[in-house]
mmCIF file of C-alpha atoms in Angstrom:
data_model
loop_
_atom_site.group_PDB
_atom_site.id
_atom_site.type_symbol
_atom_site.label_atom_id
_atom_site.label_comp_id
_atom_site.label_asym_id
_atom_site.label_seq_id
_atom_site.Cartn_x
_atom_site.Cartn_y
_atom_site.Cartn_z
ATOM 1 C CA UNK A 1 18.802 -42.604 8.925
ATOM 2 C CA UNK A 2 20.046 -46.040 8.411
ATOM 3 C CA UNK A 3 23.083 -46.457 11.059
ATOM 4 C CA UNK A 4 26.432 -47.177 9.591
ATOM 5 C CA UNK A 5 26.998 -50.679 10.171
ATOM 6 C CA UNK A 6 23.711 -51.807 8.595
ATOM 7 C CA UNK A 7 24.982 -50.053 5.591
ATOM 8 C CA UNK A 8 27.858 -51.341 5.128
ATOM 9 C CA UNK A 9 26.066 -55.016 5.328
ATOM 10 C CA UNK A 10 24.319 -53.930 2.593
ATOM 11 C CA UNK A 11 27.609 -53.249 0.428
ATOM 12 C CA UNK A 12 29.231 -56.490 1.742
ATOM 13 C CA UNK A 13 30.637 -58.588 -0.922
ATOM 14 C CA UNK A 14 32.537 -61.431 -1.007
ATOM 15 C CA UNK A 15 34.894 -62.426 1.972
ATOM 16 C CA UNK A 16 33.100 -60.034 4.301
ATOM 17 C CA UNK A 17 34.700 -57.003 2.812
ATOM 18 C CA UNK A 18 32.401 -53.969 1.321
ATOM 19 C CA UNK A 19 32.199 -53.816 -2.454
ATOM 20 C CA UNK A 20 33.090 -50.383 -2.659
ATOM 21 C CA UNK A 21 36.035 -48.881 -0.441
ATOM 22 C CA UNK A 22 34.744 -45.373 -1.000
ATOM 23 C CA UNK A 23 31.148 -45.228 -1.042
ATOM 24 C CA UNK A 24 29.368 -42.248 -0.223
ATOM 25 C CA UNK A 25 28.566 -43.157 3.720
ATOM 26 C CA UNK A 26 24.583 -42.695 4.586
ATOM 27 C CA UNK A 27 25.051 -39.084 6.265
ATOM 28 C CA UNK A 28 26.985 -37.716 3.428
ATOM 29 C CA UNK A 29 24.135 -39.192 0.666
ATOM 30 C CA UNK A 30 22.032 -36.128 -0.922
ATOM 31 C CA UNK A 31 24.373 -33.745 0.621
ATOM 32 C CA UNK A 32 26.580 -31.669 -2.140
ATOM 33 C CA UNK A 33 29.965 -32.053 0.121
ATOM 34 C CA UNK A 34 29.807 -35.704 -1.188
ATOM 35 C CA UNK A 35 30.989 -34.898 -4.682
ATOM 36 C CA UNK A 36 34.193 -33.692 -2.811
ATOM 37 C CA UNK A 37 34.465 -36.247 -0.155
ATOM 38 C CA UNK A 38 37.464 -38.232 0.030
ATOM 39 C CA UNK A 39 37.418 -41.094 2.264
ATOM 40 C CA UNK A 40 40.067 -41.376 5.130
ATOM 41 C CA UNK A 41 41.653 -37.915 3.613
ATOM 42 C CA UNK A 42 41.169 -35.947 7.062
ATOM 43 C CA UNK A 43 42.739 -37.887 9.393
ATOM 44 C CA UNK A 44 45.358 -39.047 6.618
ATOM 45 C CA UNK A 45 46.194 -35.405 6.019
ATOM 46 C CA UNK A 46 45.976 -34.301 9.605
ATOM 47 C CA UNK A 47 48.468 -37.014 10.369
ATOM 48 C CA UNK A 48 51.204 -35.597 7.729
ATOM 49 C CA UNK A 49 50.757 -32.082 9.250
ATOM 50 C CA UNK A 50 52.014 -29.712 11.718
ATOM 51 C CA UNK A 51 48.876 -29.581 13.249
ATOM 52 C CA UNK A 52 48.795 -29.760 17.248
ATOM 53 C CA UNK A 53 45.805 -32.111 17.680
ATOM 54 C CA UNK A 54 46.205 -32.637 21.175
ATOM 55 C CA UNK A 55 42.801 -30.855 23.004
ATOM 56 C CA UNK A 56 43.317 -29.574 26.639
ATOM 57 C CA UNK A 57 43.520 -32.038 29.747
ATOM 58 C CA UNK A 58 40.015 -30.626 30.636
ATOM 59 C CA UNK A 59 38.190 -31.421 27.603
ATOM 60 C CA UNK A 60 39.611 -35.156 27.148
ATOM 61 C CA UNK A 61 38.790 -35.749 31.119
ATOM 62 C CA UNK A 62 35.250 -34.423 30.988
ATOM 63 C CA UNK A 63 34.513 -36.625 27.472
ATOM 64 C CA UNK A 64 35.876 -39.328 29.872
ATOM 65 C CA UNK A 65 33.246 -38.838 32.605
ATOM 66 C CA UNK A 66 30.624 -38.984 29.801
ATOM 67 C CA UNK A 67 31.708 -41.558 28.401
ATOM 68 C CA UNK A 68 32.126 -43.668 31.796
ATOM 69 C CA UNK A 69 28.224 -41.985 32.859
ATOM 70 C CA UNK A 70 27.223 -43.563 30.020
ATOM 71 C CA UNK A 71 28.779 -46.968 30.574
ATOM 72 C CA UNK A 72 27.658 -47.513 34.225
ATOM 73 C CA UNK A 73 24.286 -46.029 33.733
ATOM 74 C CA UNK A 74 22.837 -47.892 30.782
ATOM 75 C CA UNK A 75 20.339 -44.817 29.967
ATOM 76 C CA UNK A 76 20.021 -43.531 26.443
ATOM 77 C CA UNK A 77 19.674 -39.903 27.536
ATOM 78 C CA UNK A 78 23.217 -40.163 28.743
ATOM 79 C CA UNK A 79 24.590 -42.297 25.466
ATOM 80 C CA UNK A 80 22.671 -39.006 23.633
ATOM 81 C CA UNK A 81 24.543 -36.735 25.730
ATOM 82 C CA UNK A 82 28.012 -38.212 24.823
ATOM 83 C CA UNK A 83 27.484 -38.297 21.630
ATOM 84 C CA UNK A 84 26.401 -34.790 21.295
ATOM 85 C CA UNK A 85 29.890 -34.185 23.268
ATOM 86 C CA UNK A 86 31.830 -36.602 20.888
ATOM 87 C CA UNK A 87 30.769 -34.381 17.315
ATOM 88 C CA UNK A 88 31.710 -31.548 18.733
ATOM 89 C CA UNK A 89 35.430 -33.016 18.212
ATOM 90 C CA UNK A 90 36.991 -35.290 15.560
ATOM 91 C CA UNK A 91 37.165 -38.605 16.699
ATOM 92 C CA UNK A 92 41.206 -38.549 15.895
ATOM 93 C CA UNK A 93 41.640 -36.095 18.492
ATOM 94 C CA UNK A 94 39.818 -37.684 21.428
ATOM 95 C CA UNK A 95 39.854 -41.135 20.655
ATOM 96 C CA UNK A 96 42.960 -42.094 22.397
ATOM 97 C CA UNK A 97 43.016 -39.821 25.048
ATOM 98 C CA UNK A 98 39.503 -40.889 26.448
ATOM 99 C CA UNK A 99 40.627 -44.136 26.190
ATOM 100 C CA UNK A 100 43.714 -43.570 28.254
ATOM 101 C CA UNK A 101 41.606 -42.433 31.319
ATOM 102 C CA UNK A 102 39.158 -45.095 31.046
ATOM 103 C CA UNK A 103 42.362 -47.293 32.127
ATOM 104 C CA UNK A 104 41.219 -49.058 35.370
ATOM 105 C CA UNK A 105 38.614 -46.855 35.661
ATOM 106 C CA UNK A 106 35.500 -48.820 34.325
ATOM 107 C CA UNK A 107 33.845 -51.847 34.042
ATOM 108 C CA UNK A 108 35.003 -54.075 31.141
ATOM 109 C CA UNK A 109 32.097 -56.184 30.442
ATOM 110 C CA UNK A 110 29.692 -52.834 30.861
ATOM 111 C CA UNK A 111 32.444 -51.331 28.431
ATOM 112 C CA UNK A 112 32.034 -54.128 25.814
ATOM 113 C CA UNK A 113 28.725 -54.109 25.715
ATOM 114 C CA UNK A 114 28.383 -50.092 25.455
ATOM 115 C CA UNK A 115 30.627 -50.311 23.087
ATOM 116 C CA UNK A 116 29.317 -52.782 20.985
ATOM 117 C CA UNK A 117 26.273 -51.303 20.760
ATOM 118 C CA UNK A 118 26.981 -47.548 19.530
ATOM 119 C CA UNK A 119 29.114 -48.930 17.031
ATOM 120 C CA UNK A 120 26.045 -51.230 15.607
ATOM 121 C CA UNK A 121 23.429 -48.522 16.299
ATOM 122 C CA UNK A 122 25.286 -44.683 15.527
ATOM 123 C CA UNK A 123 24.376 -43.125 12.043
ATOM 124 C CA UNK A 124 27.318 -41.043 12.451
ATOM 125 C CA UNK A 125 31.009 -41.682 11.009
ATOM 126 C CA UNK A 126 33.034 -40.018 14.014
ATOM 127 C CA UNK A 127 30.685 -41.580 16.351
ATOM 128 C CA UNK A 128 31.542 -44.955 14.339
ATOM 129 C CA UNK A 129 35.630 -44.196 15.027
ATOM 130 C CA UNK A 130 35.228 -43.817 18.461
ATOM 131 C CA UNK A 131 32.881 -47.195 18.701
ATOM 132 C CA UNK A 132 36.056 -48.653 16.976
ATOM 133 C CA UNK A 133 38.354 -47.790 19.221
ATOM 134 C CA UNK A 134 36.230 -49.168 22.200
ATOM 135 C CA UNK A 135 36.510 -52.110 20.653
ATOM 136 C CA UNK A 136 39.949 -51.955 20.107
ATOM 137 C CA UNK A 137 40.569 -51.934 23.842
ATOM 138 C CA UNK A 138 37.964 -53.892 25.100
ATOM 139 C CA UNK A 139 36.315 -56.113 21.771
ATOM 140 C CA UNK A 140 36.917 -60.011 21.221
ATOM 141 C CA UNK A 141 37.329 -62.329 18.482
ATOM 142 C CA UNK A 142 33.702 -62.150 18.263
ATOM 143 C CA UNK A 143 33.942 -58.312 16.862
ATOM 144 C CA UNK A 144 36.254 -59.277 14.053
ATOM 145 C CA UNK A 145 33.720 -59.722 11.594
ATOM 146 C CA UNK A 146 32.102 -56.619 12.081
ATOM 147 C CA UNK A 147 35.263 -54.651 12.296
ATOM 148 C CA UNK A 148 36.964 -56.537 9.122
ATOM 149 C CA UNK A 149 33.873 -55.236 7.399
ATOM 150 C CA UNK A 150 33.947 -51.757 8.600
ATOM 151 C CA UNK A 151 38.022 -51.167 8.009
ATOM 152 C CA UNK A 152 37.115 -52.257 4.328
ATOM 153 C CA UNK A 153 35.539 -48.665 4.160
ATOM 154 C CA UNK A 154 38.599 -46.604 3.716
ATOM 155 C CA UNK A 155 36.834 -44.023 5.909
ATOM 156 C CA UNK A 156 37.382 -46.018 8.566
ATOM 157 C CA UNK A 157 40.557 -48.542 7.907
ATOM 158 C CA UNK A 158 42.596 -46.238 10.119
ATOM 159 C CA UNK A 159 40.836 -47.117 13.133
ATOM 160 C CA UNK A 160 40.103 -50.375 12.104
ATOM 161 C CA UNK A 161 43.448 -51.598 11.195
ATOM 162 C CA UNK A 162 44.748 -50.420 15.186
ATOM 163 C CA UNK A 163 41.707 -52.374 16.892
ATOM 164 C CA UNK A 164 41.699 -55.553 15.022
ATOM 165 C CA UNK A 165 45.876 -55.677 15.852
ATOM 166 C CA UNK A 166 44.837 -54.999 19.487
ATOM 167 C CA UNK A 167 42.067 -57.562 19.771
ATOM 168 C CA UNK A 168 44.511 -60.156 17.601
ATOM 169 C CA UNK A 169 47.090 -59.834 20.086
ATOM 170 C CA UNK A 170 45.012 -60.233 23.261
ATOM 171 C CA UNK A 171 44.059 -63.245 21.833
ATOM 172 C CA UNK A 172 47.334 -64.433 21.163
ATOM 173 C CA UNK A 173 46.813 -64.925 16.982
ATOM 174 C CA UNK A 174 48.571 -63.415 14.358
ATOM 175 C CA UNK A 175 47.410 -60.158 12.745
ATOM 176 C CA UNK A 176 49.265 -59.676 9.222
ATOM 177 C CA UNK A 177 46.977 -61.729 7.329
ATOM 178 C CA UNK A 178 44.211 -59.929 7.987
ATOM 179 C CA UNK A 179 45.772 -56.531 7.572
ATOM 180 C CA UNK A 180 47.505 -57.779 3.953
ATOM 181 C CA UNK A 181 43.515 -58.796 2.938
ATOM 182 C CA UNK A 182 42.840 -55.617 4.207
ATOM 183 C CA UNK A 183 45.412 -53.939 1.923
ATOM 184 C CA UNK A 184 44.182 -55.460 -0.784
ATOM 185 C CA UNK A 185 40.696 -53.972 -1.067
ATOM 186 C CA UNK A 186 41.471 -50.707 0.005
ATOM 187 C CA UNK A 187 43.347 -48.264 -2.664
ATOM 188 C CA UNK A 188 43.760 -44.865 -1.223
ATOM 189 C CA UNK A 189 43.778 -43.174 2.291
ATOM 190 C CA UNK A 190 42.879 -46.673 3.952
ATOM 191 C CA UNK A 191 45.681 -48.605 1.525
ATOM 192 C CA UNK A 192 47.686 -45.960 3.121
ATOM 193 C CA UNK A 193 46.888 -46.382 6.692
ATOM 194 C CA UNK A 194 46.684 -49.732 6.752
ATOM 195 C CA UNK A 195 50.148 -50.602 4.844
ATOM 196 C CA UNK A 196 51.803 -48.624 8.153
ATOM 197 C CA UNK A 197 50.152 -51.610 10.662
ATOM 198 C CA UNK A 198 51.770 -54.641 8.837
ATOM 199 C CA UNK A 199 54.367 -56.706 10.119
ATOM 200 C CA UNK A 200 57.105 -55.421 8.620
ATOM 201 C CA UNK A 201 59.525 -58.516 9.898
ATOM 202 C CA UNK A 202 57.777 -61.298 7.560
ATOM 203 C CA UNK A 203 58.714 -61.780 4.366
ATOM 204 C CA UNK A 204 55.619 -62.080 2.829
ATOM 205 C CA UNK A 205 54.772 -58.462 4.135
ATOM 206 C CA UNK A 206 58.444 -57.295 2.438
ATOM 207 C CA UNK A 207 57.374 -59.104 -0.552
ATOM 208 C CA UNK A 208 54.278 -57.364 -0.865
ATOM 209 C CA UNK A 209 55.831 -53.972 -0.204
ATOM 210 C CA UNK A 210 57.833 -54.331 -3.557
ATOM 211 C CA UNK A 211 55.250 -56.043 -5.549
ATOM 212 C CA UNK A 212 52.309 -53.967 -4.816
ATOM 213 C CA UNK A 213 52.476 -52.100 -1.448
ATOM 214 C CA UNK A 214 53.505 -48.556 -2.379
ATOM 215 C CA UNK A 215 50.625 -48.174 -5.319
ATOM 216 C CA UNK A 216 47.728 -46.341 -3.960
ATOM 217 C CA UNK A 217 45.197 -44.075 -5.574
ATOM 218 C CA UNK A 218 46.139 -41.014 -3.452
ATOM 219 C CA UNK A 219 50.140 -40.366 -4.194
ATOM 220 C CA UNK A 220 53.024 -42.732 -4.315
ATOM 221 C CA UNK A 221 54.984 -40.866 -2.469
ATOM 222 C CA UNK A 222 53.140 -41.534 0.620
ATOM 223 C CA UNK A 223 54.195 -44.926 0.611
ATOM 224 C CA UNK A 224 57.469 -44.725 -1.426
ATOM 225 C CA UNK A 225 60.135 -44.727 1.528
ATOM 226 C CA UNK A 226 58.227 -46.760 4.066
ATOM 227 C CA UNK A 227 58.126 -49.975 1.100
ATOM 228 C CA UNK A 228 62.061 -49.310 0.252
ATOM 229 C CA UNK A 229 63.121 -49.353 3.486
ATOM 230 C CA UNK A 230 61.171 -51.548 5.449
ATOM 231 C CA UNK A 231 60.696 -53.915 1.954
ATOM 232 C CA UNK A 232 64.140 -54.139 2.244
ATOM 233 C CA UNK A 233 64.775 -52.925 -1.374
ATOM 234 C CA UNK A 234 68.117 -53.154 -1.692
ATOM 235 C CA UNK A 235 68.876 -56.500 -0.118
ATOM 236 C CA UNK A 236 66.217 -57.851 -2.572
ATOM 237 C CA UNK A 237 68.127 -56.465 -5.590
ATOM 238 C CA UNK A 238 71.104 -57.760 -4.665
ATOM 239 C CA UNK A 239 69.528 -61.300 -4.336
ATOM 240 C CA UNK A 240 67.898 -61.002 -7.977
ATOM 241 C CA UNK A 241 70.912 -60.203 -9.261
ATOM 242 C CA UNK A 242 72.547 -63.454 -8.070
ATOM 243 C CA UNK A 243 69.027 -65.091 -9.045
ATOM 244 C CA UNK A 244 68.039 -65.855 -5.474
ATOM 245 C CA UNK A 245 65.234 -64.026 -5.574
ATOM 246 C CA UNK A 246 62.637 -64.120 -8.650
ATOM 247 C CA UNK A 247 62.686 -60.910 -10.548
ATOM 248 C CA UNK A 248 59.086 -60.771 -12.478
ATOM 249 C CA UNK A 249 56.688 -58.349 -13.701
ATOM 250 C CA UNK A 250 55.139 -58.083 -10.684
ATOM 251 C CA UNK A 251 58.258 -56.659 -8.946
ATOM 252 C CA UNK A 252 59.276 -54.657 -11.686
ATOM 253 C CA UNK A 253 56.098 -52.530 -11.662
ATOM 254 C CA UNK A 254 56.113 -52.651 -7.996
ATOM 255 C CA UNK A 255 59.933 -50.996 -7.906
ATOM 256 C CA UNK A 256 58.706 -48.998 -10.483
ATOM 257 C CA UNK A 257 56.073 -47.395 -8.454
ATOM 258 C CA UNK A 258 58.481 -47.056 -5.532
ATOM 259 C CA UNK A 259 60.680 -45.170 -7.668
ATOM 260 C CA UNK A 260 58.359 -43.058 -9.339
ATOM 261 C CA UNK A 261 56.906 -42.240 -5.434
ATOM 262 C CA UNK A 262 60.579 -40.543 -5.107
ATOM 263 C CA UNK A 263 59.891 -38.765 -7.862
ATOM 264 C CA UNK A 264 56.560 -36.842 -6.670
ATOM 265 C CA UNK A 265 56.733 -32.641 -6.979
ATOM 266 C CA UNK A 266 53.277 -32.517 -6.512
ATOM 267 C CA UNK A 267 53.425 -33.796 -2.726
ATOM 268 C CA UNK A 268 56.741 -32.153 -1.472
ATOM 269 C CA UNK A 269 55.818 -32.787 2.032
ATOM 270 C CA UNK A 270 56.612 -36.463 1.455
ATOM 271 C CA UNK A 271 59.888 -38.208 1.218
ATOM 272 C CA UNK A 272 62.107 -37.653 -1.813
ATOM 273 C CA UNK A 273 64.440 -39.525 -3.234
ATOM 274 C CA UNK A 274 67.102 -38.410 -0.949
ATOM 275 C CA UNK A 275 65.010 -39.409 2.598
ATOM 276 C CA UNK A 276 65.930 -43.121 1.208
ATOM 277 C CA UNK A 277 69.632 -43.732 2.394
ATOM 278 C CA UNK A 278 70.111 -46.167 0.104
ATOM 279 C CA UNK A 279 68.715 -44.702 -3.094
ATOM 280 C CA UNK A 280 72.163 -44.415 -5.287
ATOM 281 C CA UNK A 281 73.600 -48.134 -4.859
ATOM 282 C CA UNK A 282 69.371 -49.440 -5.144
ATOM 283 C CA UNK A 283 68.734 -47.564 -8.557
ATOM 284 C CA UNK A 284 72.216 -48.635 -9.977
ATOM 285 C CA UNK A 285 71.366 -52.478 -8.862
ATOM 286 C CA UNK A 286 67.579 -51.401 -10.375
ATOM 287 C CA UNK A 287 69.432 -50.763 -13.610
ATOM 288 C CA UNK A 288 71.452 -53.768 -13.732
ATOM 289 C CA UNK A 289 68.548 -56.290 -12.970
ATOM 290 C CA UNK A 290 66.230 -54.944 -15.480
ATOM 291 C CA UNK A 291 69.376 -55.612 -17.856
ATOM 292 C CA UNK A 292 69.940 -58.960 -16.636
ATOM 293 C CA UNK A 293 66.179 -59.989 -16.887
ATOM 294 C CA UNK A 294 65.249 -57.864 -20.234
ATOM 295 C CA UNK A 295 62.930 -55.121 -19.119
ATOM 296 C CA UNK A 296 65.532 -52.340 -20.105
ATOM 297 C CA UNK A 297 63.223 -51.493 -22.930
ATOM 298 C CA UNK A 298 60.225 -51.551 -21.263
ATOM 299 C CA UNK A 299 58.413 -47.934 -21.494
ATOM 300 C CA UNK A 300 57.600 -48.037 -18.160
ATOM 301 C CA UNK A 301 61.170 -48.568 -17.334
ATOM 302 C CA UNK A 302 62.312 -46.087 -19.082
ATOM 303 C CA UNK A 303 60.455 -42.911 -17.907
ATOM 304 C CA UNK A 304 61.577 -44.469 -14.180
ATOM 305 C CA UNK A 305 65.275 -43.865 -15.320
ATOM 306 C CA UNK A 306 64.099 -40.305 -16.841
ATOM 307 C CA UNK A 307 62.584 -39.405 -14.026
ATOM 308 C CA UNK A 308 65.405 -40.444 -11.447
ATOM 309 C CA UNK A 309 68.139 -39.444 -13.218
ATOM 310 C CA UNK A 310 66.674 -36.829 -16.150
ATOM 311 C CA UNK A 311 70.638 -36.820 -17.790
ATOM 312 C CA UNK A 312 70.169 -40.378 -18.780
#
């Protein structure tokens, strides 16, 4: 079976990112779960659950001394061994803990190179996570091709997003850029994930929140309260209302979405309308700035208003 990596390559398109965000991964191709697959959905749900995911001290320490068996000794059988181990487990549940004992406890360079070459050799998704998240503690500007590739695939943007931060910051260069490009060629559980690692302090990561950041093929909602709040919704309002800040299309349908996220019955896990402390002074500045700038009889516009305020 052809591993994952070298699949991906074969999917690359243009500014090293795979053509398709959700394509059926080798391991998954003839198999009739694929028709049903959604890429990223496991961890993305398991994350919005109740779920303990935490595994026993025992079981994360003994993955540990495979893994670290398999670092020092080089030997295949023992690489086979640990990755037997690792699919017994999702690699959401174990990642971080192994990673946590391997703290001081192994060689570095040994680590790097282990690590680099499961993640360009396994056939196997969850082994692929784990890979990741070697690299994320122990990778170099020298992985950021491969792993900018890899996080493209929204099966994978979770864990991809989290190492190429770490490995950014080690070396001391900034990270949003590459997670906004990364934002823009995924659309549903990896738009998701990977809108959560941005720098929310920049502007140009606030902008993008209200122009674009909360639509997502999965549910608005998911994103809905995280772009008001940390897009700083309201402040922006006020500032388009006094015309220091451009009120377009592009923020209009952005807002839109954000509102229409608040909106969602069909998710009521997520955040409603009322989880955003601001909602009732935001909509009422939302109503006055598509006035201002003429989009009051937009039809998109309109079933926003329906929807937040059904009376109207």
């Amino acid at each position: 079976m052809q591993s994952v990596l070298d699949y991906l390559n074969e999917i690359k398109g243009e500014g090293g990112f795979v053509k398709d965000s959700k394509a059926v991964l080798p391991e998954l191709i003839g198999n009739s779960e694929a028709n049903h697959w959604v890429p990223g959905a496991f961890e993305g749900i398991l994350l919005r659950s109740n779920v303990n995911m935490n595994k026993p001290f025992f079981v994360n320490y003994a993955l540990f001394l495979k893994t670290k068996r398999a670092i020092d000794s080089g030997r295949e059988k023992a690489k086979n061994d640990l990755c037997d181990s690792l699919m017994k487990y999702s690699a959401i549940t174990i990642t971080d803990p192994i990673l946590a004992n391997m703290k001081n406890r192994v060689n570095k360079e040994k680590t790097l190179s282990f690590a680099r070459g499961l993640f360009k050799t396994t056939v196997r998704a969850e082994i692929a996570k784990f890979a990741i998240g070697l690299l994320g503690e122990y990778g170099t500007e020298e992985d950021l091709p491969d792993l900018i590739l890899i996080s493209s695939h929204e099966e994978f943007t979770l864990f991809g997003c989290v190492a190429l931060k770490n490995i950014l910051n080690r070396a001391g260069k900034p990270y949003n850029g590459t997670i906004l490009s990364l934002c823009g060629h995924t659309f549903g559980w990896g738009k998701i994930a990977a809108v959560r690692e941005l720098d929310f302090t920049l502007p140009e990561t606030r902008d993008y929140l209200l122009s674009s950041g909360c639509r997502n093929d999965i549910a608005l909602s998911h994103l809905s309260n995280v772009c008001a709040i940390k897009g700083k919704l309201l402040s922006y309002l006020k500032k388009a209302l006094s015309e220091e800040a451009e009120f377009d299309e592009a923020h209009l349908y952005g807002i839109c979405d954000i509102w229409e996220g608040f909106c969602d019955r069909d998710h009521p896990e997520n955040d409603s309308i009322t989880d955003y402390p601001d909602y009732a002074e935001a909509f009422e500045l939302f109503r006055q700035a598509v006035e201002k700038y003429g989009y009051s009889n937009s039809e998109r516009v309109i079933k926003v208003i329906k929807a937040v305020m059904p009376e109207a």
